[in-house]
Amino acid sequence: MVSCTGVSANNFLMRFELVKATCILVFYFAHIKVHAVCMENNGNCNKYLQKALSEDILPSSSLFCSTNVNDDISRGASATFNFTFKSSQVTSHWDQFKHDLEGDAFLLEMKHIASDNNINQTWTLRLGKGGNIYSFIGPFGQAVPPQSSDSYPWTDDVWQSAALNVALNKENNYKITQAGSIKSDDGFMEEPFYSPTVNVHCEETSCTVTSWGQHATIPTTHTSNALYINRYTDCGNGVIEHTSAVHNMGSREEGDVVLNYLHVPLAGIRTSTLQDVYLSTLRNGKHSLTIEESIQFFDNMKSKLRLSDTGGYTTFAQSVNENESNAAYGLPCGDGDENEVPCEEVDNTSSQIKLIVLRNSTCVESAAHTESKGRYTVKCRIVETTSIKTGCDQCNMVFSKSKSGESIVVSGILHWSWAGTWLYFYPQGDILAEDVNNLFKAGDEINVLNEIQYGDSLALTFVHGSDDESLDPANSHWLRASSTLQYGLSVDSNRDMTHFVVDVLATVRPGDTYAKRQYMITDRLSAVDEHASLWVGETTQSLHHLGNHSAGRAVHLYSAEGVVFGSTVGSDSCGDASALARCEGSTVPQLGKLKLFSVQCGNASYVGSNLYHFSPPRTDSNGFIRSYVCDGEDSSVRPSWILLGYFREGSCEFLRHASYNIYGCAFGKNVSMEGSEVPSFTPSKIFSRLPSRSPLRILSQLPSHLPSLSPTQFPSQSLSQLPSPSQLNFSSRSPSQSSSQNPSHLLTMYPSQLPRVLTNHTFLPSGVPSYFDSTSSFSPSNNVSLQDISGACVSGFTGVYCKDCCNVNNVNIAGEDQNKHLNANCLSNNDPGKVVLTYRQGDSCSKCSHKTWAMVALFSSLLSFSYFFSKYTNVVDGAFISIGIEYFQYLSFLGTIDFKWSQIQLEVLTRISIFNFDLTSFSLECIFPMRYSTLWIHTVIMPIYICVIFTIYRLITYLGERFTSFSGPADYSKSQGALGFLISIFFAMYLQVTMKGLEVFDCSRNVSKDFFEGLGDDRHKLHMAPIDWKCYELGSDQDRLMPYAGTVLLLFTIGFPAMVVSVLFSPKHSKKMKGDQTLRSLDVGFTRETNPEYFDFRRRYSSFYQFYKADIWFWSFVVCIRKIIVAAIPFILRYEPPIYQIGAIGVVFIGSSISTAIARPYFSLREKHVVMGNSQEEVRKYSERVAKVPQLQSNGISQEKLSWDVNKFESILFDKNDV
């Protein structure tokens, strides 16, 4: 029976440890799974509508593609996507005057990293706002032109689609491009206008972007009804499937324009990267490539090649040297004056240079030349040779290592041997100086080969198909003629571009959708025929007439009050009982249904089919129309569009001026049922059901869709276009410049741009809800001022830059008369006589409540419980409780990470933070006058406070025993027990104190330039993440805390583990721990009389080893290391997204659980008989002590002190004999 119980206890301890880690992981992975939906689409959580709109209108992906990529990934390849921009200038070499604008064009990046065996199939592509490819980096380097034309960057010299109406284009430029408008419109458009993204969805190995195409030439008198849908799918092995579609959103009833000439694609290849063009042929069932010997200028190309006359693909490759016998490049000779001369003209053969690497890691970037030449330049130190300053600027050659034959490709030489000791050259592709250093070591001679051999040339292949559909008479009504191919060099040499265009003579009427599936492949030129021929048969093109699309799925739009609306797809329900279905549409075009968009222009919203709703009105029917301008707004304000689906015209009129909630349809989730007394400064994406009882004193970024019932605080700044003679059902475009003397009794649909000032600090609440969620906490945003228009701090904030919370420390401030007065910033907006107190909670301020004293009482109870727990619990029960407390500590620690937890999760994390000795959970600022720095100091020196308290306690008990007990000396074991308890407390507080010490050095916040005009130069400086204090500035609050934080980290974070090591791993101590834990394993030895060797040691240090097996006494050090790692992760990863920090902590938890399951360090009852069998000497000594019990009793030792040990030991002996 004992054995079975022991096994059960041991397994339970192990399972408890595993469940601990599992619960933590499940806790936040449940949230991360939901949050990842938002991260996936740049914060947009409305994944299901995006996915449905992307999938349903496009033909399916090739089955061969999905099979191929899975096989490639299984061999070690990877396929990823991200929405994070980082300049690619180092490897792309964009035009030096335009590369700074790349971030404006960027939408997302897809990347394929090939396995080691297929390194030439690695690629990275970047998509612009229009879903076009603006960057493609393969093993050969950047393949997109450098944007050196006079057009806007990344609108013309990119890989995109275009749609034309031939007749209108001849008359007045009717060409709608996927990327955007290529020229400016003076006075109306100062920055590039990229075709707006109206939908984007990525998952696994595929990304789909939907965009509204714009006219290339502006201003224009034409509207655009071209909707581009482009899906890019990683098929593995260097293959990308590109499915492109153009949908004509026009109305046949309105006689909208027919699109009858398509470019799919309209592309330019960087000539300096891929110089040669190869055309494919198919003869006798065999594909082959033929090089174009002489490439003409594109503008001079009179004839076009039919796709049906090709083998289905076209290849662009690095220039090759086909004469392998003449592969060696003749290195130049010098004339002694640093000039290059033919070697036959020089008598001295030593005048020919030799390129021998001087030492390891000698190659570095020549940054000045990279900047001036616009090409990545490397310089390498070579053994002194003939000095030649000249080079070969546009020479493709190979630097080969004679010993191994390994090589790199070079696109030019700047200096053959500057000063006889430096070689300057331009590496091709994404080769960096480090790659050169890895190849060429000290003493290696660089062999220069004359261009690239055929087998080494890298290539990019476009698999466009052979246009089989044009040969089918059934398609003649929409495919008027064969598709053609055209290519040629740019007339403008600065563009560094070879044009590549496929023309499709398709007729796309309003409501129709043309779609084409084709492929791009990166590989060696020698492998192209075999590789590309596999994919020619996978290409397709088709036209879906209006009404002939797939059935699609139903789209329902819901709203509660008509202010904000959300969507559901298919049979999904809204999830909010208060929301009503307002209209129903489809994910694909259908008869009688038009496109429906949500359009936002500044503070105004519109839902409907008119994409030009906010554009300035035309002067006449032939006037210019400007989609990129918001009427009445500054030119910097641009409209934004979101595709909602296809609906019957007018069916969604109820939502005409509502705003789309991109976070879904569940309006009732995370929404306050009552207005908060303190405003939120980070607005939620959905509205509260009732208005805030205290409105903001700053402008909201988005308008209210129903009016306030009380006047605004500041007047509008511009006049209405026309006065309203009567009530209108919509607001004027521009509000009045000043407030009316007598307010209107009629409601407007939009608020004034600025609130009206009310005197005497009276602020009236809105009569209807805002559509921002109001909560009791408010956090300063990096781009929202904490001051109102008049310069006063927002209620709840005070101090310099309004960065302090209103607490008892600053609720009364000195006035001009030197007397104390109530701080106006700390007064309630509802009741000017009522004080609103707040306290610091991370980087936000939260409203004080009445729970502070209750939390203090709970903490005191927890401390008392800990003391009695350490004194009276047995080893197994103690292990359970110890693991449980540690579990809650780790769980509450997750709440300190700046992650968007759900309301329930945040509430749980806040409440259990008491286990982590977190003083912020007590909101002490609401009771005692203290700033953040004061609270920080109290937190880190709390161990000292506890030491003082228990020292006083022990002194009192000692004096009581000393002067009240005359039978003998005082019991010093209590002092040892108190010391042991303090060590336990230090262990429990270690995580919190370490975190606070690192917090001072967490300078990861960079205040935005728009954060606060009063910040001046401070806006660009690093600030402390928890409180926005300026970092590393002499005299700042952070500067004053740094010495204390350093001391804490040195004495506690480093000192405490050092003390643990000194105790655990001292040979003398380790022997005592093993011996004492042997007795403890038997539940005996709790008195000095029966345990004289170890009793005091047990009372002092047992917290280090009491819960572990005798042979694994050191496990507390493992726990300590785990706490160090967990506390350090948010600091180490402070510049990374919070989700990375949580993931790293999750890895620690998993590793800890696995190691615990393997080591099984916790003691259980099962080990009792094993211990007795292995510890005969300790058992013998203990038997002798028990035999002396009568003698000890005669010496005045009470039976009560010995009864536990004696009875327990007799029970053990009985059990042993019984067993």
Coordinates of C-alpha atoms in Angstrom, one line a residue, residues 193-575:
F193 CA -0.2 57.8 -55.5
Y194 CA 0.1 54.0 -55.5
S195 CA -3.0 52.0 -56.5
P196 CA -4.8 51.6 -53.2
T197 CA -4.9 48.2 -51.5
V198 CA -8.6 47.3 -50.9
N199 CA -8.0 43.8 -49.6
V200 CA -5.1 41.6 -48.6
H201 CA -4.8 38.1 -47.3
C202 CA -1.8 35.9 -46.6
E203 CA -1.6 32.4 -45.1
E204 CA 0.9 29.6 -45.3
T205 CA 2.7 29.9 -48.6
S206 CA 0.4 32.3 -50.4
C207 CA -0.5 36.0 -50.4
T208 CA -3.4 37.7 -52.3
V209 CA -3.7 41.4 -52.8
T210 CA -6.7 43.2 -54.3
S211 CA -6.2 46.8 -55.5
W212 CA -8.1 49.5 -57.4
G213 CA -6.1 50.3 -60.5
Q214 CA -5.3 53.9 -61.3
H215 CA -4.8 55.8 -64.6
A216 CA -1.1 56.0 -65.4
T217 CA -1.4 59.6 -66.7
I218 CA -3.0 62.2 -64.4
P219 CA -4.9 64.4 -64.1
T220 CA -7.5 62.5 -66.2
T221 CA -11.1 62.9 -67.3
H222 CA -11.6 59.1 -67.1
T223 CA -12.8 57.1 -64.1
S224 CA -11.3 53.7 -63.4
N225 CA -13.3 50.5 -62.9
A226 CA -10.4 48.1 -63.0
L227 CA -10.0 45.9 -59.9
Y228 CA -6.8 43.9 -59.8
I229 CA -6.5 40.6 -57.9
N230 CA -3.1 39.0 -57.7
R231 CA -2.2 35.9 -55.8
Y232 CA 1.5 34.8 -55.4
T233 CA 2.1 31.2 -54.2
D234 CA 5.4 29.6 -53.3
C235 CA 5.5 26.3 -55.2
G236 CA 9.0 25.4 -53.9
N237 CA 12.2 24.7 -55.9
G238 CA 12.4 28.3 -57.0
V239 CA 8.9 28.4 -58.6
I240 CA 6.4 31.1 -57.9
E241 CA 2.8 30.7 -59.1
H242 CA 1.3 34.1 -60.1
T243 CA -2.4 34.2 -60.6
S244 CA -3.5 37.6 -61.8
A245 CA -7.1 38.8 -62.5
V246 CA -8.6 42.0 -63.6
H247 CA -12.3 42.6 -62.8
N248 CA -14.3 45.3 -64.6
M249 CA -16.3 46.8 -61.8
G250 CA -18.4 49.0 -64.2
S251 CA -22.1 48.8 -64.8
R252 CA -23.5 47.7 -68.1
E253 CA -26.7 49.6 -67.5
E254 CA -24.6 52.8 -67.1
G255 CA -22.7 52.0 -70.3
D256 CA -19.3 51.9 -68.5
V257 CA -16.1 51.4 -70.4
V258 CA -15.1 48.0 -71.9
L259 CA -11.5 46.9 -71.2
N260 CA -10.2 45.4 -74.4
Y261 CA -6.4 45.3 -74.3
L262 CA -4.4 43.8 -71.4
H263 CA -0.7 43.7 -70.5
V264 CA -0.1 40.6 -68.4
P265 CA 2.6 41.3 -67.4
L266 CA 4.0 44.8 -68.1
A267 CA 7.5 44.4 -66.8
G268 CA 11.1 45.6 -66.9
I269 CA 14.1 43.4 -66.1
R270 CA 17.3 45.1 -64.8
T271 CA 19.7 44.7 -67.7
S272 CA 22.9 45.0 -65.7
T273 CA 21.8 41.9 -63.6
L274 CA 20.3 39.7 -66.4
Q275 CA 21.8 40.8 -69.7
D276 CA 20.8 38.0 -72.1
V277 CA 17.3 37.0 -73.4
Y278 CA 16.4 33.5 -74.4
L279 CA 13.3 32.4 -76.2
S280 CA 11.9 28.9 -75.9
T281 CA 10.8 26.6 -78.7
L282 CA 9.0 23.3 -78.8
R283 CA 10.0 20.9 -81.6
N284 CA 9.1 17.2 -81.7
G285 CA 7.9 17.4 -78.1
K286 CA 11.2 18.8 -76.8
H287 CA 11.7 22.2 -75.2
S288 CA 14.9 24.2 -75.9
L289 CA 16.2 27.8 -75.4
T290 CA 17.7 30.0 -78.1
I291 CA 19.6 33.2 -77.2
E292 CA 18.7 36.5 -78.9
E293 CA 22.0 37.6 -80.4
S294 CA 21.0 41.2 -80.8
I295 CA 18.4 42.8 -78.6
Q296 CA 16.8 45.9 -80.2
F297 CA 15.5 49.0 -78.5
F298 CA 11.9 48.4 -77.3
D299 CA 10.5 51.5 -79.1
N300 CA 11.9 50.2 -82.4
M301 CA 10.3 46.8 -82.2
K302 CA 7.7 46.6 -85.0
S303 CA 6.9 42.9 -84.8
K304 CA 5.6 40.8 -81.9
L305 CA 6.1 37.1 -81.2
R306 CA 2.9 35.0 -80.8
L307 CA 3.0 33.0 -77.6
S308 CA 1.7 30.0 -79.6
D309 CA 5.0 30.1 -81.5
T310 CA 7.1 29.7 -78.4
G311 CA 7.7 26.8 -76.1
G312 CA 5.7 28.6 -73.3
Y313 CA 8.5 30.4 -71.5
T314 CA 11.0 33.3 -71.8
T315 CA 14.3 33.5 -69.9
F316 CA 16.5 36.3 -68.8
A317 CA 20.0 35.2 -67.8
Q318 CA 23.5 36.5 -66.8
S319 CA 25.7 37.0 -69.8
V320 CA 27.8 33.9 -70.5
N321 CA 31.1 33.1 -72.3
E322 CA 30.3 30.3 -74.6
N323 CA 34.0 29.8 -75.6
E324 CA 35.2 27.8 -72.7
S325 CA 38.8 27.6 -74.1
N326 CA 39.1 31.3 -73.7
A327 CA 37.7 31.5 -70.2
A328 CA 40.7 33.1 -68.5
Y329 CA 40.6 36.9 -68.4
G330 CA 43.8 38.5 -69.3
L331 CA 44.8 40.6 -66.3
P332 CA 46.0 44.1 -67.2
C333 CA 49.6 45.4 -67.1
G334 CA 50.7 48.8 -65.8
D335 CA 52.9 51.4 -67.4
G336 CA 54.5 52.5 -64.1
D337 CA 52.3 55.6 -63.9
E338 CA 49.2 53.8 -62.6
N339 CA 47.7 53.4 -66.1
E340 CA 46.6 50.2 -67.8
V341 CA 48.4 49.2 -71.1
P342 CA 48.3 46.1 -73.2
C343 CA 50.8 43.6 -71.9
E344 CA 52.4 43.1 -75.3
E345 CA 53.6 46.7 -75.2
V346 CA 55.5 46.2 -71.9
D347 CA 58.8 44.4 -71.9
N348 CA 58.8 43.7 -68.1
T349 CA 56.4 40.8 -67.4
S350 CA 56.4 41.8 -63.7
S351 CA 54.2 44.8 -64.7
Q352 CA 51.2 42.5 -65.0
I353 CA 49.1 42.6 -61.8
K354 CA 48.5 39.6 -59.5
L355 CA 45.6 39.4 -57.2
I356 CA 46.7 37.6 -54.0
V357 CA 44.7 38.2 -50.8
L358 CA 47.0 39.7 -48.1
R359 CA 45.3 38.3 -45.0
N360 CA 42.0 36.9 -43.7
S361 CA 38.9 39.1 -43.6
T362 CA 40.5 41.8 -45.5
C363 CA 37.5 42.7 -47.7
V364 CA 35.1 45.5 -46.5
E365 CA 32.5 47.7 -48.1
S366 CA 33.7 50.9 -49.6
A367 CA 30.8 52.9 -48.3
A368 CA 31.8 56.2 -50.0
H369 CA 31.9 54.5 -53.4
T370 CA 28.6 52.7 -52.7
E371 CA 27.0 56.0 -52.1
S372 CA 28.6 57.9 -55.0
K373 CA 28.4 55.1 -57.6
G374 CA 25.0 53.8 -56.5
R375 CA 26.4 50.3 -56.7
Y376 CA 27.5 48.1 -53.7
T377 CA 31.3 48.3 -53.8
V378 CA 33.9 46.1 -52.0
K379 CA 37.6 46.7 -51.5
C380 CA 40.1 44.0 -50.7
R381 CA 43.6 44.3 -49.4
I382 CA 46.0 42.4 -51.7
V383 CA 49.7 41.6 -51.7
E384 CA 51.5 44.6 -53.3
T385 CA 51.6 44.5 -57.0
T386 CA 51.7 46.9 -60.0
S387 CA 49.5 49.9 -59.3
I388 CA 46.6 50.4 -61.8
K389 CA 43.9 52.9 -61.0
T390 CA 41.6 52.1 -63.9
G391 CA 39.1 49.3 -64.1
C392 CA 36.3 47.9 -66.2
D393 CA 33.0 49.4 -65.1
Q394 CA 30.5 47.1 -67.0
C395 CA 32.4 43.9 -67.3
N396 CA 30.8 40.6 -66.2
M397 CA 33.4 38.3 -64.9
V398 CA 34.0 35.6 -62.3
F399 CA 36.4 35.6 -59.4
S400 CA 37.5 32.0 -58.9
K401 CA 39.5 30.4 -56.1
S402 CA 42.2 28.3 -57.8
K403 CA 42.3 25.7 -55.0
S404 CA 38.6 24.7 -55.0
G405 CA 37.1 26.2 -58.0
E406 CA 34.5 28.1 -55.9
S407 CA 33.6 31.5 -57.3
I408 CA 31.6 34.7 -57.1
V409 CA 30.2 36.8 -59.9
V410 CA 31.4 40.4 -60.4
S411 CA 29.6 43.0 -62.5
G412 CA 32.5 45.4 -62.8
I413 CA 35.9 46.6 -61.6
L414 CA 36.4 50.1 -60.2
H415 CA 40.2 49.9 -59.5
W416 CA 42.3 47.0 -60.4
S417 CA 45.0 47.8 -57.8
W418 CA 44.7 51.2 -56.2
A419 CA 48.2 52.2 -54.8
G420 CA 49.2 48.6 -55.7
T421 CA 47.5 47.3 -52.6
W422 CA 43.7 47.6 -52.9
L423 CA 41.3 45.9 -55.4
Y424 CA 37.9 47.7 -55.8
F425 CA 35.0 45.8 -57.5
Y426 CA 31.2 45.5 -57.8
P427 CA 30.0 42.1 -56.7
Q428 CA 26.8 40.9 -58.5
G429 CA 23.6 40.1 -56.8
D430 CA 23.3 40.0 -53.0
I431 CA 27.0 39.1 -52.5
L432 CA 28.5 41.0 -49.6
A433 CA 32.0 41.7 -48.3
E434 CA 31.5 38.9 -45.7
D435 CA 30.8 36.4 -48.5
V436 CA 34.1 37.4 -50.3
N437 CA 36.0 37.0 -47.0
N438 CA 34.4 33.5 -46.5
L439 CA 35.7 32.4 -49.9
F440 CA 39.1 34.0 -50.2
K441 CA 41.6 33.5 -47.3
A442 CA 45.1 34.8 -46.8
G443 CA 47.4 33.8 -49.6
D444 CA 44.6 32.7 -52.0
E445 CA 45.1 33.9 -55.6
I446 CA 42.0 35.3 -57.3
N447 CA 41.7 33.9 -60.8
V448 CA 39.6 36.1 -63.1
L449 CA 37.5 34.3 -65.7
N450 CA 36.2 36.0 -68.8
E451 CA 32.5 36.3 -68.0
I452 CA 30.3 33.4 -66.8
Q453 CA 30.3 29.9 -68.2
Y454 CA 26.9 28.6 -69.4
G455 CA 26.6 26.1 -66.7
D456 CA 27.2 28.7 -64.0
S457 CA 24.9 31.4 -65.4
L458 CA 21.9 32.2 -63.2
A459 CA 18.5 32.8 -64.8
L460 CA 15.0 34.1 -64.2
T461 CA 12.3 32.4 -66.3
F462 CA 8.7 33.6 -67.0
V463 CA 6.4 30.7 -67.8
H464 CA 3.6 32.4 -69.7
G465 CA 2.2 29.4 -71.5
S466 CA 1.6 28.9 -75.2
D467 CA -1.8 30.6 -75.4
D468 CA -3.7 27.4 -76.2
E469 CA -7.0 29.1 -75.3
S470 CA -6.7 31.4 -78.4
L471 CA -6.8 28.3 -80.6
D472 CA -10.2 27.2 -79.3
P473 CA -13.0 28.7 -81.3
A474 CA -15.3 28.6 -78.2
N475 CA -13.2 31.5 -76.8
S476 CA -13.3 33.8 -79.8
H477 CA -16.1 36.0 -78.4
W478 CA -13.7 37.2 -75.7
L479 CA -10.2 36.3 -76.9
R480 CA -10.1 38.2 -80.2
A481 CA -6.6 37.1 -81.3
S482 CA -3.5 35.3 -80.2
S483 CA -1.5 36.8 -77.2
T484 CA 1.8 38.2 -78.2
L485 CA 5.2 38.7 -76.6
Q486 CA 7.4 41.8 -76.9
Y487 CA 10.8 42.7 -75.4
G488 CA 13.6 45.2 -76.0
L489 CA 16.1 47.5 -74.3
S490 CA 15.0 50.9 -72.9
V491 CA 15.9 53.8 -75.1
D492 CA 16.8 55.7 -71.9
S493 CA 20.0 54.0 -70.8
N494 CA 19.6 55.4 -67.2
R495 CA 16.6 53.1 -66.7
D496 CA 18.9 50.0 -66.9
M497 CA 15.9 48.0 -68.2
T498 CA 14.9 45.4 -70.7
H499 CA 11.2 45.7 -71.4
F500 CA 9.1 42.5 -71.2
V501 CA 5.4 42.6 -72.1
V502 CA 2.8 40.0 -72.9
D503 CA -0.3 41.5 -74.6
V504 CA -3.7 39.8 -74.3
L505 CA -6.4 40.9 -76.7
A506 CA -9.3 40.0 -74.3
T507 CA -12.6 41.8 -74.1
V508 CA -13.6 42.4 -70.5
R509 CA -17.0 44.0 -70.3
P510 CA -18.5 45.5 -67.1
G511 CA -19.0 42.7 -64.7
D512 CA -16.6 40.3 -66.4
T513 CA -13.3 39.0 -64.8
Y514 CA -10.2 37.9 -66.8
A515 CA -7.8 35.6 -64.9
K516 CA -4.5 34.1 -65.9
R517 CA -2.2 31.7 -64.1
Q518 CA 1.5 31.7 -64.9
Y519 CA 4.9 31.1 -63.2
M520 CA 8.3 32.5 -62.4
I521 CA 11.3 30.3 -61.9
T522 CA 14.8 31.0 -60.5
D523 CA 17.5 28.5 -61.3
R524 CA 20.7 27.9 -63.3
L525 CA 20.4 28.6 -67.0
S526 CA 21.5 25.0 -67.8
A527 CA 18.5 23.7 -65.8
V528 CA 15.8 26.0 -67.3
D529 CA 14.5 23.7 -70.1
E530 CA 14.0 20.7 -67.8
H531 CA 12.5 22.8 -65.0
A532 CA 10.3 25.2 -67.0
S533 CA 8.8 22.6 -69.3
L534 CA 7.2 21.0 -66.2
W535 CA 5.1 24.1 -65.6
V536 CA 4.0 25.1 -69.1
G537 CA 1.0 22.8 -68.9
E538 CA -0.1 24.3 -65.6
T539 CA -0.7 27.8 -67.1
T540 CA -4.3 28.8 -67.8
Q541 CA -6.3 31.8 -68.8
S542 CA -10.1 32.3 -68.7
L543 CA -12.9 34.9 -68.7
H544 CA -15.8 34.7 -66.2
H545 CA -18.8 36.6 -67.6
L546 CA -21.1 38.4 -65.2
G547 CA -23.4 35.8 -63.7
N548 CA -21.0 32.9 -64.6
H549 CA -18.8 33.2 -61.6
S550 CA -18.7 30.5 -59.0
A551 CA -21.6 30.7 -56.6
G552 CA -19.4 32.5 -54.1
R553 CA -20.5 33.0 -50.5
A554 CA -23.0 35.3 -48.8
V555 CA -21.7 38.4 -47.1
H556 CA -23.9 40.0 -44.3
L557 CA -23.3 43.4 -42.9
Y558 CA -24.4 44.0 -39.3
S559 CA -24.7 47.0 -37.1
A560 CA -26.1 47.8 -33.7
E561 CA -26.9 51.5 -34.0
G562 CA -25.8 52.3 -37.5
V563 CA -22.7 54.0 -36.4
V564 CA -20.2 51.2 -36.9
F565 CA -20.8 48.0 -38.9
G566 CA -19.1 44.6 -39.3
S567 CA -19.4 41.6 -41.5
T568 CA -19.8 37.9 -41.6
V569 CA -19.3 35.4 -44.4
G570 CA -21.5 32.4 -45.3
S571 CA -23.5 31.0 -42.4
D572 CA -21.4 32.6 -39.7
S573 CA -23.4 34.5 -37.1
C574 CA -22.5 37.9 -35.9
G575 CA -22.0 36.9 -32.3

